[in-house]
mmCIF file of C-alpha atoms and ligand atoms in Angstrom:
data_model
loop_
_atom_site.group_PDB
_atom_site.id
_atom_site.type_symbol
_atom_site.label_atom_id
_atom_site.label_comp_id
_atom_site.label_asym_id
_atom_site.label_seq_id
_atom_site.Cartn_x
_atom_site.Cartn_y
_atom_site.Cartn_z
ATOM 1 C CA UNK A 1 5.618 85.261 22.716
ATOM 2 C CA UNK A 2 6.139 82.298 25.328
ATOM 3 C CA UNK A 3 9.403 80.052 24.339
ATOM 4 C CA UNK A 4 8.446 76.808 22.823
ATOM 5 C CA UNK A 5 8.386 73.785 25.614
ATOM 6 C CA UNK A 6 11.228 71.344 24.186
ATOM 7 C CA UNK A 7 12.457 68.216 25.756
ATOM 8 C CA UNK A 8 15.675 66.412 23.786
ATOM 9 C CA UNK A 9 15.837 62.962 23.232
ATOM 10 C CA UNK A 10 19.038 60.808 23.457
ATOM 11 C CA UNK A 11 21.542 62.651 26.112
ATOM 12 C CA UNK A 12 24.629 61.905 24.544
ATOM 13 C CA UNK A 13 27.427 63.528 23.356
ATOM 14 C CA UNK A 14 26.351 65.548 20.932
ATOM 15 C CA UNK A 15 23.042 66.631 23.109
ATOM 16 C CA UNK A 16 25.644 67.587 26.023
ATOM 17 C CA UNK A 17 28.363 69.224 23.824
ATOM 18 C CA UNK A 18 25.893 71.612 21.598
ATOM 19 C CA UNK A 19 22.028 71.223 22.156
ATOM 20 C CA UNK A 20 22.111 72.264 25.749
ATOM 21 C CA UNK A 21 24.289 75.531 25.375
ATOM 22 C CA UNK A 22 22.321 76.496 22.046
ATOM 23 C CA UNK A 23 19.495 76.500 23.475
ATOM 24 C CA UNK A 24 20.518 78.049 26.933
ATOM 25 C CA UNK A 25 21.350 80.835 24.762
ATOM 26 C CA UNK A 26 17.981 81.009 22.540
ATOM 27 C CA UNK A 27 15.017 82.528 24.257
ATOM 28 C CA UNK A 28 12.742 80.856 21.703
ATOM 29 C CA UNK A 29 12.892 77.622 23.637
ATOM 30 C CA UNK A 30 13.015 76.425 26.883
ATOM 31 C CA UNK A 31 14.590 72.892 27.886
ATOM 32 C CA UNK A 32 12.061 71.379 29.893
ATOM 33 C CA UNK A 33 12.622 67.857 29.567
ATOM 34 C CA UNK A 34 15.078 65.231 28.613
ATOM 35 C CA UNK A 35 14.690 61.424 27.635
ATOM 36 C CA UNK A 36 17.408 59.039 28.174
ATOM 37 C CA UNK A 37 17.775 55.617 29.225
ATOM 38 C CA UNK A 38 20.879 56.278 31.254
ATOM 39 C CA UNK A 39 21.619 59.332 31.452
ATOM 40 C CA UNK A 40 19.835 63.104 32.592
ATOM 41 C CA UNK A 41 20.294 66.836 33.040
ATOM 42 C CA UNK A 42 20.683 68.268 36.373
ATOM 43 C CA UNK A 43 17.658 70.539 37.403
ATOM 44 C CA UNK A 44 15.587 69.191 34.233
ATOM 45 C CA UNK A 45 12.648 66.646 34.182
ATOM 46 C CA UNK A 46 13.741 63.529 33.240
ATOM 47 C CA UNK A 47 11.772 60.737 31.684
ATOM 48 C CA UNK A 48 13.319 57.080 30.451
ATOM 49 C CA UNK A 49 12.554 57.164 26.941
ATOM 50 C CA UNK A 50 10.094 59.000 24.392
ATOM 51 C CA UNK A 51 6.886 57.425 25.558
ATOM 52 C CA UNK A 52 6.844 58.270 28.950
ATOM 53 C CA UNK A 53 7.751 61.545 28.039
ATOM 54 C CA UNK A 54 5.164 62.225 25.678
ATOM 55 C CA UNK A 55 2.363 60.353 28.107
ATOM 56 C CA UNK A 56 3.485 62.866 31.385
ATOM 57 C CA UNK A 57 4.045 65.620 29.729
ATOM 58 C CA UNK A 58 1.404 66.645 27.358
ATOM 59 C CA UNK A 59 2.675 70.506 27.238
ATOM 60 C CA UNK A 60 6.235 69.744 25.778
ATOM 61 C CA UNK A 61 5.685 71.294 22.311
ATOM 62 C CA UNK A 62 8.649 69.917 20.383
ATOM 63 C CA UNK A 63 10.887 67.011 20.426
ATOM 64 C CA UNK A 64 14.824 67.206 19.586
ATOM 65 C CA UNK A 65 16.004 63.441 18.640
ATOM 66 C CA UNK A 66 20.136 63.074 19.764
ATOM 67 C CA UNK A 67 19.944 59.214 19.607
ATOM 68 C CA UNK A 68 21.608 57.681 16.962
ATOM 69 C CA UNK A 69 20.204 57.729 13.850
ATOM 70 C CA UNK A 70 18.740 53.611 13.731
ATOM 71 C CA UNK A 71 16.336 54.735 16.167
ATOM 72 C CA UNK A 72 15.214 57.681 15.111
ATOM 73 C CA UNK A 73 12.380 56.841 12.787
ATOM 74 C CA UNK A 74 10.144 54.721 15.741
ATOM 75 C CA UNK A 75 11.292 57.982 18.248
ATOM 76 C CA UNK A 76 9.940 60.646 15.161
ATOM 77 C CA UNK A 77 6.851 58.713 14.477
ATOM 78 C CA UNK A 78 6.104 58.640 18.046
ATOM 79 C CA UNK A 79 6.471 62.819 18.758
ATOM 80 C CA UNK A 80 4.425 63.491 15.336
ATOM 81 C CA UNK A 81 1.697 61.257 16.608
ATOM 82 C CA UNK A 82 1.301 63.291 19.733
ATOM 83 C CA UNK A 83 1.689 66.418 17.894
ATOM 84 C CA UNK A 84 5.142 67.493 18.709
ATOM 85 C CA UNK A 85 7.321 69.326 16.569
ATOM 86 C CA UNK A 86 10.382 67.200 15.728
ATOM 87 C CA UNK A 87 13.620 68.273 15.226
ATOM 88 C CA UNK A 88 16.320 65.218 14.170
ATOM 89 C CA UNK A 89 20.049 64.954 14.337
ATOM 90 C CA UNK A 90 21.639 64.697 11.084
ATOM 91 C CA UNK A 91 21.846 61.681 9.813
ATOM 92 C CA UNK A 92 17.694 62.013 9.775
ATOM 93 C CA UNK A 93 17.133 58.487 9.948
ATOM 94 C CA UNK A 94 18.713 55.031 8.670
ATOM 95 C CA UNK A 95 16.965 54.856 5.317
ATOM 96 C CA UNK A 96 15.293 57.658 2.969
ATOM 97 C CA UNK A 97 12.588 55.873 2.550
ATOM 98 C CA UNK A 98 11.452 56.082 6.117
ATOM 99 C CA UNK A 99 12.541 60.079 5.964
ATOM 100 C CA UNK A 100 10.219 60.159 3.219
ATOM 101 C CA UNK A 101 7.108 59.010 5.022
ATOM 102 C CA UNK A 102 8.487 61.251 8.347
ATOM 103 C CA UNK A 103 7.784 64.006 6.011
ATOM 104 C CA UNK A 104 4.166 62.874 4.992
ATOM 105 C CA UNK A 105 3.479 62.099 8.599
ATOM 106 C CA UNK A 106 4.400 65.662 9.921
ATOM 107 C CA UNK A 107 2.428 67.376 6.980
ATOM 108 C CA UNK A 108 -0.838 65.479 7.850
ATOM 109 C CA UNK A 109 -0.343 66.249 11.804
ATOM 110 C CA UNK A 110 0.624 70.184 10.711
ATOM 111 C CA UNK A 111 3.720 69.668 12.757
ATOM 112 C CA UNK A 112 7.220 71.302 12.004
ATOM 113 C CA UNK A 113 9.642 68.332 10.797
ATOM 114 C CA UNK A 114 13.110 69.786 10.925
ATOM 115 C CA UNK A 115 15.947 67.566 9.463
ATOM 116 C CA UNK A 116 19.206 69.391 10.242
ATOM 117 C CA UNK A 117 22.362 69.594 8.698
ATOM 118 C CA UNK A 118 24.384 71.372 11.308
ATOM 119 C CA UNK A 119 27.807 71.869 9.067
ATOM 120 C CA UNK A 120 25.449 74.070 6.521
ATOM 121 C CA UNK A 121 25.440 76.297 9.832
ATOM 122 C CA UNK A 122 28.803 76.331 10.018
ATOM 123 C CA UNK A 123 29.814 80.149 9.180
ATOM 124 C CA UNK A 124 31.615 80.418 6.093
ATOM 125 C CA UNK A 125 29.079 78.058 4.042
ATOM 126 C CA UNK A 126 26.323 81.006 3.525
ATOM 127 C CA UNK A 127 28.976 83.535 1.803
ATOM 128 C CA UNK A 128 30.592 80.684 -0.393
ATOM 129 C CA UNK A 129 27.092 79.748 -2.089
ATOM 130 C CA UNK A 130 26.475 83.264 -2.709
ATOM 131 C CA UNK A 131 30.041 83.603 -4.494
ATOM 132 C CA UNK A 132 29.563 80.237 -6.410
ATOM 133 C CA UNK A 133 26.417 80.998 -7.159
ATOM 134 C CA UNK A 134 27.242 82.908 -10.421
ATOM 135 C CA UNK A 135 30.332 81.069 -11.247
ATOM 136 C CA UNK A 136 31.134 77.794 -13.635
ATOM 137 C CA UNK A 137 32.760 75.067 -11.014
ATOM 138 C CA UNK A 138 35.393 72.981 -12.809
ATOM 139 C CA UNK A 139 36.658 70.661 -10.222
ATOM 140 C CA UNK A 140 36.119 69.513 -6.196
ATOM 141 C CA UNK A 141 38.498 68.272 -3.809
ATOM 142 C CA UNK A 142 36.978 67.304 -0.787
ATOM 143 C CA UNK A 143 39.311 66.115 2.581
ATOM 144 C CA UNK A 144 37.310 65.173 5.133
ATOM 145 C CA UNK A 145 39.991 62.824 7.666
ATOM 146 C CA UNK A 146 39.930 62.649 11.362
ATOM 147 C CA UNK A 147 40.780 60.387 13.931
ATOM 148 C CA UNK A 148 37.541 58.073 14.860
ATOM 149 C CA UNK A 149 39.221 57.108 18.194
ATOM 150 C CA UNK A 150 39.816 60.969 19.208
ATOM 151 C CA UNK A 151 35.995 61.651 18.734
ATOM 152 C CA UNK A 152 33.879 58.547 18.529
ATOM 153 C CA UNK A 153 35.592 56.608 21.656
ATOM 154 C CA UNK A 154 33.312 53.821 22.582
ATOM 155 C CA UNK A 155 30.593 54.525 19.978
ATOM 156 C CA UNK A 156 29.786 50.796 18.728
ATOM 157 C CA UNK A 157 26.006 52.044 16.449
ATOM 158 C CA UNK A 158 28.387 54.191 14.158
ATOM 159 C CA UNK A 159 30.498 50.872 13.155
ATOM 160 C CA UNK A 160 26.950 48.582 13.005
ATOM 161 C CA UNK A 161 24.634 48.710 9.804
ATOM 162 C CA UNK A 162 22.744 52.248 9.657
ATOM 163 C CA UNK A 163 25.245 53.753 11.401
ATOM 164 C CA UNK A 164 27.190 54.954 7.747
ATOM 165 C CA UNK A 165 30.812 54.536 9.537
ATOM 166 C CA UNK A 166 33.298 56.784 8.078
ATOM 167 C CA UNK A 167 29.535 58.695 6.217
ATOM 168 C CA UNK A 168 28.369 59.867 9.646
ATOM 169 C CA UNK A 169 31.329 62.831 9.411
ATOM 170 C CA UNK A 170 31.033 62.550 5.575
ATOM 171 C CA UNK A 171 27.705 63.298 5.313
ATOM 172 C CA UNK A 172 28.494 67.089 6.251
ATOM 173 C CA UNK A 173 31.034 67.236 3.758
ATOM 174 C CA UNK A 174 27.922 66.068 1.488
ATOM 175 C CA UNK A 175 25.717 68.424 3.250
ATOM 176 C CA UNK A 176 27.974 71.216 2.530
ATOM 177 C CA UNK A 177 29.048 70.903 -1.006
ATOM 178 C CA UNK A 178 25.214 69.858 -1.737
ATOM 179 C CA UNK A 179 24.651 73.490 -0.323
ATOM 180 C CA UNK A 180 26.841 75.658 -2.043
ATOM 181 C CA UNK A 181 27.544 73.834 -5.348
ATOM 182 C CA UNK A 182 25.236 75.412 -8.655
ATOM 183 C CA UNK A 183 24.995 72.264 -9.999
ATOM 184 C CA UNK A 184 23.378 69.045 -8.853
ATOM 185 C CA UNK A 185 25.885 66.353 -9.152
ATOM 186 C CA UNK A 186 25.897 62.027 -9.241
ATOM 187 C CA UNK A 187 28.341 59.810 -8.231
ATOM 188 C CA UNK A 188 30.149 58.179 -10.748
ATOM 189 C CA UNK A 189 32.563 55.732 -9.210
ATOM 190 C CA UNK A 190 33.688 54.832 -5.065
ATOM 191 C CA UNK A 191 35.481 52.707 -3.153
ATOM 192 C CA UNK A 192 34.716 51.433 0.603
ATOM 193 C CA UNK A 193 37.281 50.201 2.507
ATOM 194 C CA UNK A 194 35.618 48.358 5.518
ATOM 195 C CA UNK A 195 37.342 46.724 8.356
ATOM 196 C CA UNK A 196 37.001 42.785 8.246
ATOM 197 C CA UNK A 197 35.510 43.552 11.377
ATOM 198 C CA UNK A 198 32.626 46.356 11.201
ATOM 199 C CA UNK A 199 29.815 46.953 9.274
ATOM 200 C CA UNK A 200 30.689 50.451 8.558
ATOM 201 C CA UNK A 201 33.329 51.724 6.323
ATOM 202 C CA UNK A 202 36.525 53.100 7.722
ATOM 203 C CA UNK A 203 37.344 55.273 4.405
ATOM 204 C CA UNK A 204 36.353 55.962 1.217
ATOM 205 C CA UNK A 205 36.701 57.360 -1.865
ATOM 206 C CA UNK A 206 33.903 58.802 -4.154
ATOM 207 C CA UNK A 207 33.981 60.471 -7.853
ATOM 208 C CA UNK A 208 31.518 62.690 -8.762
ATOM 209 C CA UNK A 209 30.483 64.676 -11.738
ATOM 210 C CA UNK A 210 27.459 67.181 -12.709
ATOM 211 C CA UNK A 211 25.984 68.124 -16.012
ATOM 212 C CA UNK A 212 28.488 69.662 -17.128
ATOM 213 C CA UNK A 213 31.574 67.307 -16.086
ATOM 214 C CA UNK A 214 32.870 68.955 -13.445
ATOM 215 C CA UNK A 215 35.196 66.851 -11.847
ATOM 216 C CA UNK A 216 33.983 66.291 -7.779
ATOM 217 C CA UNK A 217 36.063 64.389 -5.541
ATOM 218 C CA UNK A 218 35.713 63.340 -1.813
ATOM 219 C CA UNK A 219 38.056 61.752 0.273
ATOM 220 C CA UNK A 220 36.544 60.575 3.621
ATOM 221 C CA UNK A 221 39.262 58.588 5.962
ATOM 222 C CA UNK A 222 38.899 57.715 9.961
ATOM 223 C CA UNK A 223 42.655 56.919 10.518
ATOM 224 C CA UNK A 224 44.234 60.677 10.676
ATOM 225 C CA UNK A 225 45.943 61.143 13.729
ATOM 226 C CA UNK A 226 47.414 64.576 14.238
ATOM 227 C CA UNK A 227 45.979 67.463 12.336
ATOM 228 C CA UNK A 228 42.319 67.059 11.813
ATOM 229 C CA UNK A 229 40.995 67.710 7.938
ATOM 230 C CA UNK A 230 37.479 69.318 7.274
ATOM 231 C CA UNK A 231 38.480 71.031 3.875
ATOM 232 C CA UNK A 232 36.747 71.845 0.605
ATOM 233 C CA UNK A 233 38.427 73.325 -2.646
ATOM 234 C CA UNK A 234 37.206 74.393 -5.418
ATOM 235 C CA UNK A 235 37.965 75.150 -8.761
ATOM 236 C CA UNK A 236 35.991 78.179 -10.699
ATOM 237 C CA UNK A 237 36.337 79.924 -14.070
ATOM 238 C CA UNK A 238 36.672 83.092 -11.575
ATOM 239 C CA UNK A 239 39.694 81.661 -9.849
ATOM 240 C CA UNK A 240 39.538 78.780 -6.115
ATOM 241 C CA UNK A 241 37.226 78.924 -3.236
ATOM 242 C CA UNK A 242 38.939 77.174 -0.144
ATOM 243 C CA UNK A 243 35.848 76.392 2.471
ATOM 244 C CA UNK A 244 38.131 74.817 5.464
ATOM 245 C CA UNK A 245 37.975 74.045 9.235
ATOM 246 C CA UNK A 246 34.820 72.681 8.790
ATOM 247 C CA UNK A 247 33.200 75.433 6.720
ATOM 248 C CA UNK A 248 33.924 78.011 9.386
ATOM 249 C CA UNK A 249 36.912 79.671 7.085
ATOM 250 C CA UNK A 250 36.407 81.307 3.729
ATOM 251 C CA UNK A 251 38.968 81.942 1.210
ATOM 252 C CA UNK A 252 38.495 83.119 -2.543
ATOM 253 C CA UNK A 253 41.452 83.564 -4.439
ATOM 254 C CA UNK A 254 44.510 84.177 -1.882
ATOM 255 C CA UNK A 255 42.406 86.395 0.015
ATOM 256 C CA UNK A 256 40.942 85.168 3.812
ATOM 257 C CA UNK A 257 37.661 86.302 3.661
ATOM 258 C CA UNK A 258 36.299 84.826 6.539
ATOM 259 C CA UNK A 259 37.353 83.166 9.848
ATOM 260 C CA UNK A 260 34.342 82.496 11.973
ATOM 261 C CA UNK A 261 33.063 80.587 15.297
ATOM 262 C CA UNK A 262 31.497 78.388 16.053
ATOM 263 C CA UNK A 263 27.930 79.018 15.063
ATOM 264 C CA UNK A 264 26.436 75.770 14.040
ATOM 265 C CA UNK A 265 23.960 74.433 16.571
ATOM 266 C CA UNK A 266 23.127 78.197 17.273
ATOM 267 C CA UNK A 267 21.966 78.757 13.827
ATOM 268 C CA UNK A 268 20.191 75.115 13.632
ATOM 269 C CA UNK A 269 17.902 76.051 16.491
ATOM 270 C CA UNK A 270 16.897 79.863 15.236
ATOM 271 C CA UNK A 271 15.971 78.271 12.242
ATOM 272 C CA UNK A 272 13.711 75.606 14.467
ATOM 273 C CA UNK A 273 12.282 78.224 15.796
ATOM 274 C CA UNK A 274 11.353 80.441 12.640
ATOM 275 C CA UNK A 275 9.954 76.761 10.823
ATOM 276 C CA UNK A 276 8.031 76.468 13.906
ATOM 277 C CA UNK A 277 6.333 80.254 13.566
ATOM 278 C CA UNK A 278 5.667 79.784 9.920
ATOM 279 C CA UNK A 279 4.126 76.418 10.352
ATOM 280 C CA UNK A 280 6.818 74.883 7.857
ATOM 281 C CA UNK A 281 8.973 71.778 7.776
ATOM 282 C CA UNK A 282 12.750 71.780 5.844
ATOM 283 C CA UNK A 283 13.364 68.272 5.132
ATOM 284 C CA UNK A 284 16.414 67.577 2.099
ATOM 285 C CA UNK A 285 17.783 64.660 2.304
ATOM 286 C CA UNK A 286 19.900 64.951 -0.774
ATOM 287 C CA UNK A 287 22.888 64.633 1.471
ATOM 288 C CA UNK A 288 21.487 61.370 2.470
ATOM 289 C CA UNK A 289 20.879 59.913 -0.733
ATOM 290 C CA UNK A 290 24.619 60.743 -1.560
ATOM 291 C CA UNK A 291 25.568 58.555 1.019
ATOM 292 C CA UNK A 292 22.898 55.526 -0.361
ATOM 293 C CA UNK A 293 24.366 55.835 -3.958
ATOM 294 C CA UNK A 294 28.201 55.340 -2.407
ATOM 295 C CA UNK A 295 26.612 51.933 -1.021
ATOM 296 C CA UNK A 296 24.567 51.135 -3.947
ATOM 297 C CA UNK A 297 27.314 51.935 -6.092
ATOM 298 C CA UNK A 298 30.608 51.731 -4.450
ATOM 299 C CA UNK A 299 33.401 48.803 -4.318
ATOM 300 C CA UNK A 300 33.729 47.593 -1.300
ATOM 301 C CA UNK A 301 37.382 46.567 -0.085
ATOM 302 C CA UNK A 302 38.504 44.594 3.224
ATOM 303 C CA UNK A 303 41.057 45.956 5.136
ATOM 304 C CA UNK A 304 42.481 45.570 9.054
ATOM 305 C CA UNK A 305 40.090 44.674 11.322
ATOM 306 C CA UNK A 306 39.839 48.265 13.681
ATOM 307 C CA UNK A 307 40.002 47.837 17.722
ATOM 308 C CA UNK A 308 39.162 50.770 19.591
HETATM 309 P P1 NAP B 1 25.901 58.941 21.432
HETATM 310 O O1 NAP B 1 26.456 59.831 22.487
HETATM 311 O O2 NAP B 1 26.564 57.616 21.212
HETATM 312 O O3 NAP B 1 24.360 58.632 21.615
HETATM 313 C C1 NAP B 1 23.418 59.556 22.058
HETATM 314 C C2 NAP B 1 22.508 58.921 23.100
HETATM 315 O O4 NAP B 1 21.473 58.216 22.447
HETATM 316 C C3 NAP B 1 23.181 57.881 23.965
HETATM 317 O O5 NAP B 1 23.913 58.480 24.996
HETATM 318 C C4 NAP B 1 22.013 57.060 24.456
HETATM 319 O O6 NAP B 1 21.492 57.618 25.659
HETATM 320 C C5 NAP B 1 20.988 57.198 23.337
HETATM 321 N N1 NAP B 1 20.889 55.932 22.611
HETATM 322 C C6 NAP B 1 21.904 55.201 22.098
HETATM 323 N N2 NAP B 1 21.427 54.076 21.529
HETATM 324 C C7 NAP B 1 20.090 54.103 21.685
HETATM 325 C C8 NAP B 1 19.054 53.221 21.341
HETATM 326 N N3 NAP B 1 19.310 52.066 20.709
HETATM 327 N N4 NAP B 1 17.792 53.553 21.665
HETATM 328 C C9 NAP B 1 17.529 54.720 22.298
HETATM 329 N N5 NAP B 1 18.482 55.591 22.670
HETATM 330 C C10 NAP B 1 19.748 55.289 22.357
HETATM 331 O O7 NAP B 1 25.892 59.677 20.026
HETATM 332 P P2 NAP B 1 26.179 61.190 19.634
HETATM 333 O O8 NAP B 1 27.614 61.335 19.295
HETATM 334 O O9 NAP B 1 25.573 62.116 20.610
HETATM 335 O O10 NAP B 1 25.399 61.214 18.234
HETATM 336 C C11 NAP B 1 23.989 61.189 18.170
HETATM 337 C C12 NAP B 1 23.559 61.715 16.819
HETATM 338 O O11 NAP B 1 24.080 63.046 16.655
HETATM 339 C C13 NAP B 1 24.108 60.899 15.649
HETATM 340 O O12 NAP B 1 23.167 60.788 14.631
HETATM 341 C C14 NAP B 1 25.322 61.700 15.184
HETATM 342 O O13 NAP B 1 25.593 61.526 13.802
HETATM 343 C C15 NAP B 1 24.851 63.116 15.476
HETATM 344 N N6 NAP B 1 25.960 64.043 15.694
HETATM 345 C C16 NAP B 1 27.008 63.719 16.511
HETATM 346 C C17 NAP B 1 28.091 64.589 16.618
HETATM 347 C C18 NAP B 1 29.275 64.289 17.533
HETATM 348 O O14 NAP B 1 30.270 65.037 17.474
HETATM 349 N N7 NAP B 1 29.242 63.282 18.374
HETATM 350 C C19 NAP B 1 28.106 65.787 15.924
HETATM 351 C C20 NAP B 1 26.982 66.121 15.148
HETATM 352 C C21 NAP B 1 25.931 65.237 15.036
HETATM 353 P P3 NAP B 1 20.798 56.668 26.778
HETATM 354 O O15 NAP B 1 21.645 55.428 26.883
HETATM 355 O O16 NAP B 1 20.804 57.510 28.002
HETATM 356 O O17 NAP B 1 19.423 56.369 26.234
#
């Protein structure tokens, strides 16, 4: 079978860091365009922004969307009008609502819509489900605390409104424990503590519970300089699951039971591929609304204005 023409949208950081080598290394697409107002890849066709892509280049068959995520609706609605498959860049989009109608839109066009979570990728996340998939899950501690200068530098639409602040790393925490944990669960109680100058929260704090009272808690914080945290524990009537580094290491009990790569943007894009050959879509945004309940819900609290 012929690779599937894809052209990625927004070439930013996270475009440059993972998309490109991901899908260097997957013969099921080929990267024959990018669209970016400022920036392009050497030896690729580059086109200033979605619409002159999708008007010059009719044969590009799918669409990856890198910008950030207050754009990302007008950029999806755009691709599944032409007929594109669209793949979007976690968050996928500023509001569920507008997800919501992505999803209709792609449906009626019979286009794969594709809204990744690229930390359920990470390596470790597949074998804890499986494990806590039989068991009774007492209590969650989530730490998810790194330093927002070290890898947002310069990054104003993640402090303005849509951009979720400290949620934008969060929301994999979310995206993880939403993944593995037997039990849907609701927040019960958080606390936002936003700069006097942002939008965005700098760090919060979130209570959750499930049916049957499980205690889940998430710590989210942007001031950790140092060692970086990315860790999940939890508590079972079989004994604790530690899911750390980002959901690339496994323990259960005191045993190590897995310490893998780096295989999160590889694993997004097979699963592109295999929506794309089914003629499917995958499109949860439970992490999402996670993230809407902690503003809906959650006390907000002033602290120190943050300079970069
Ligand atoms: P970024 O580098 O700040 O932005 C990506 C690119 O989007 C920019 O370079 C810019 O390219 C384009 N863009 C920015 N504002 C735009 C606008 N208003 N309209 C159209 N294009 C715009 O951001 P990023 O870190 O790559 O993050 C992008 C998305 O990936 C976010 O949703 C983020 O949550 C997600 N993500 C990021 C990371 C990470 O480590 N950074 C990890 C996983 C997921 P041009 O100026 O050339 O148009």
């Amino acid at each position: 079978m012929s690779p599937t023409s894809i052209a990625i949208v927004g070439f930013g950081k996270i475009a440059r860091d993972q998309h490109v080598p991901a899908l260097h290394d997957n013969t099921a697409f080929s990267l024959d365009a990018v669209a970016s107002r400022n920036a392009s890849l050497e030896g690729v066709a580059h086109f200033r922004d979605i619409q002159t892509l999708l008007d010059e280049r009719p044969d590009i068959q799918a669409v990856s969307l890198c910008a950030p995520p207050q754009v990302r609706y007008r950029q999806a609605c755009a691709a599944i009008a032409a007929g594109k498959h669209v793949m979007l860049e976690k968050p996928p989009g500023a509001t569920l609502s507008e997800v919501e109608d992505l999803r209709a839109q792609a449906e009626r066009a019979g286009v794969t819509l594709f809204a990744t979570w690229h930390s359920r990728y990470a390596a470790a996340v597949a074998q804890a489900r499986d494990w806590l998939r039989e068991r009774h899950v007492t209590a969650v501690d989530v730490q998810w605390k790194e330093d927002v200068r070290r890898w947002h530098p310069g990054q104003e639409w993640i402090w303005e409104a849509g951009g979720l602040g400290v949620f934008d790393p969060g929301i994999n925490a979310l995206s993880i424990i939403t993944a593995i944990l037997p039990e849907a669960f609701f927040l019960t109680q958080g606390e936002l503590e936003v700069p006097a100058n942002r939008q965005g929260p700098i760090a919060a704090t979130l209570a959750f519970s499930d049916r049957r009272g499980a205690a889940i808690r998430a710590e989210f914080d942007w001031r950790q300089t140092g060692p970086q945290t990315w860790d999940i524990h939890v508590e079972t009537d079989a004994g604790p699951l530690a899911l750390t580094q980002g959901g690339s290491c496994l323990r259960i009990g005191d045993e190590i039971v897995l310490e893998g790569d780096d295989v999160e943007y590889p694993g997004l894009y097979a699963r592109f591929a295999e929506l794309i050959a089914r003629g499917e879509s995958d499109v949860d945004v439970a992490p999402l609304r996670h993230v809407a309940d902690a503003f809906l819900l959650g006390k907000r609290v002033e602290v120190e204005a943050f300079h970069e």
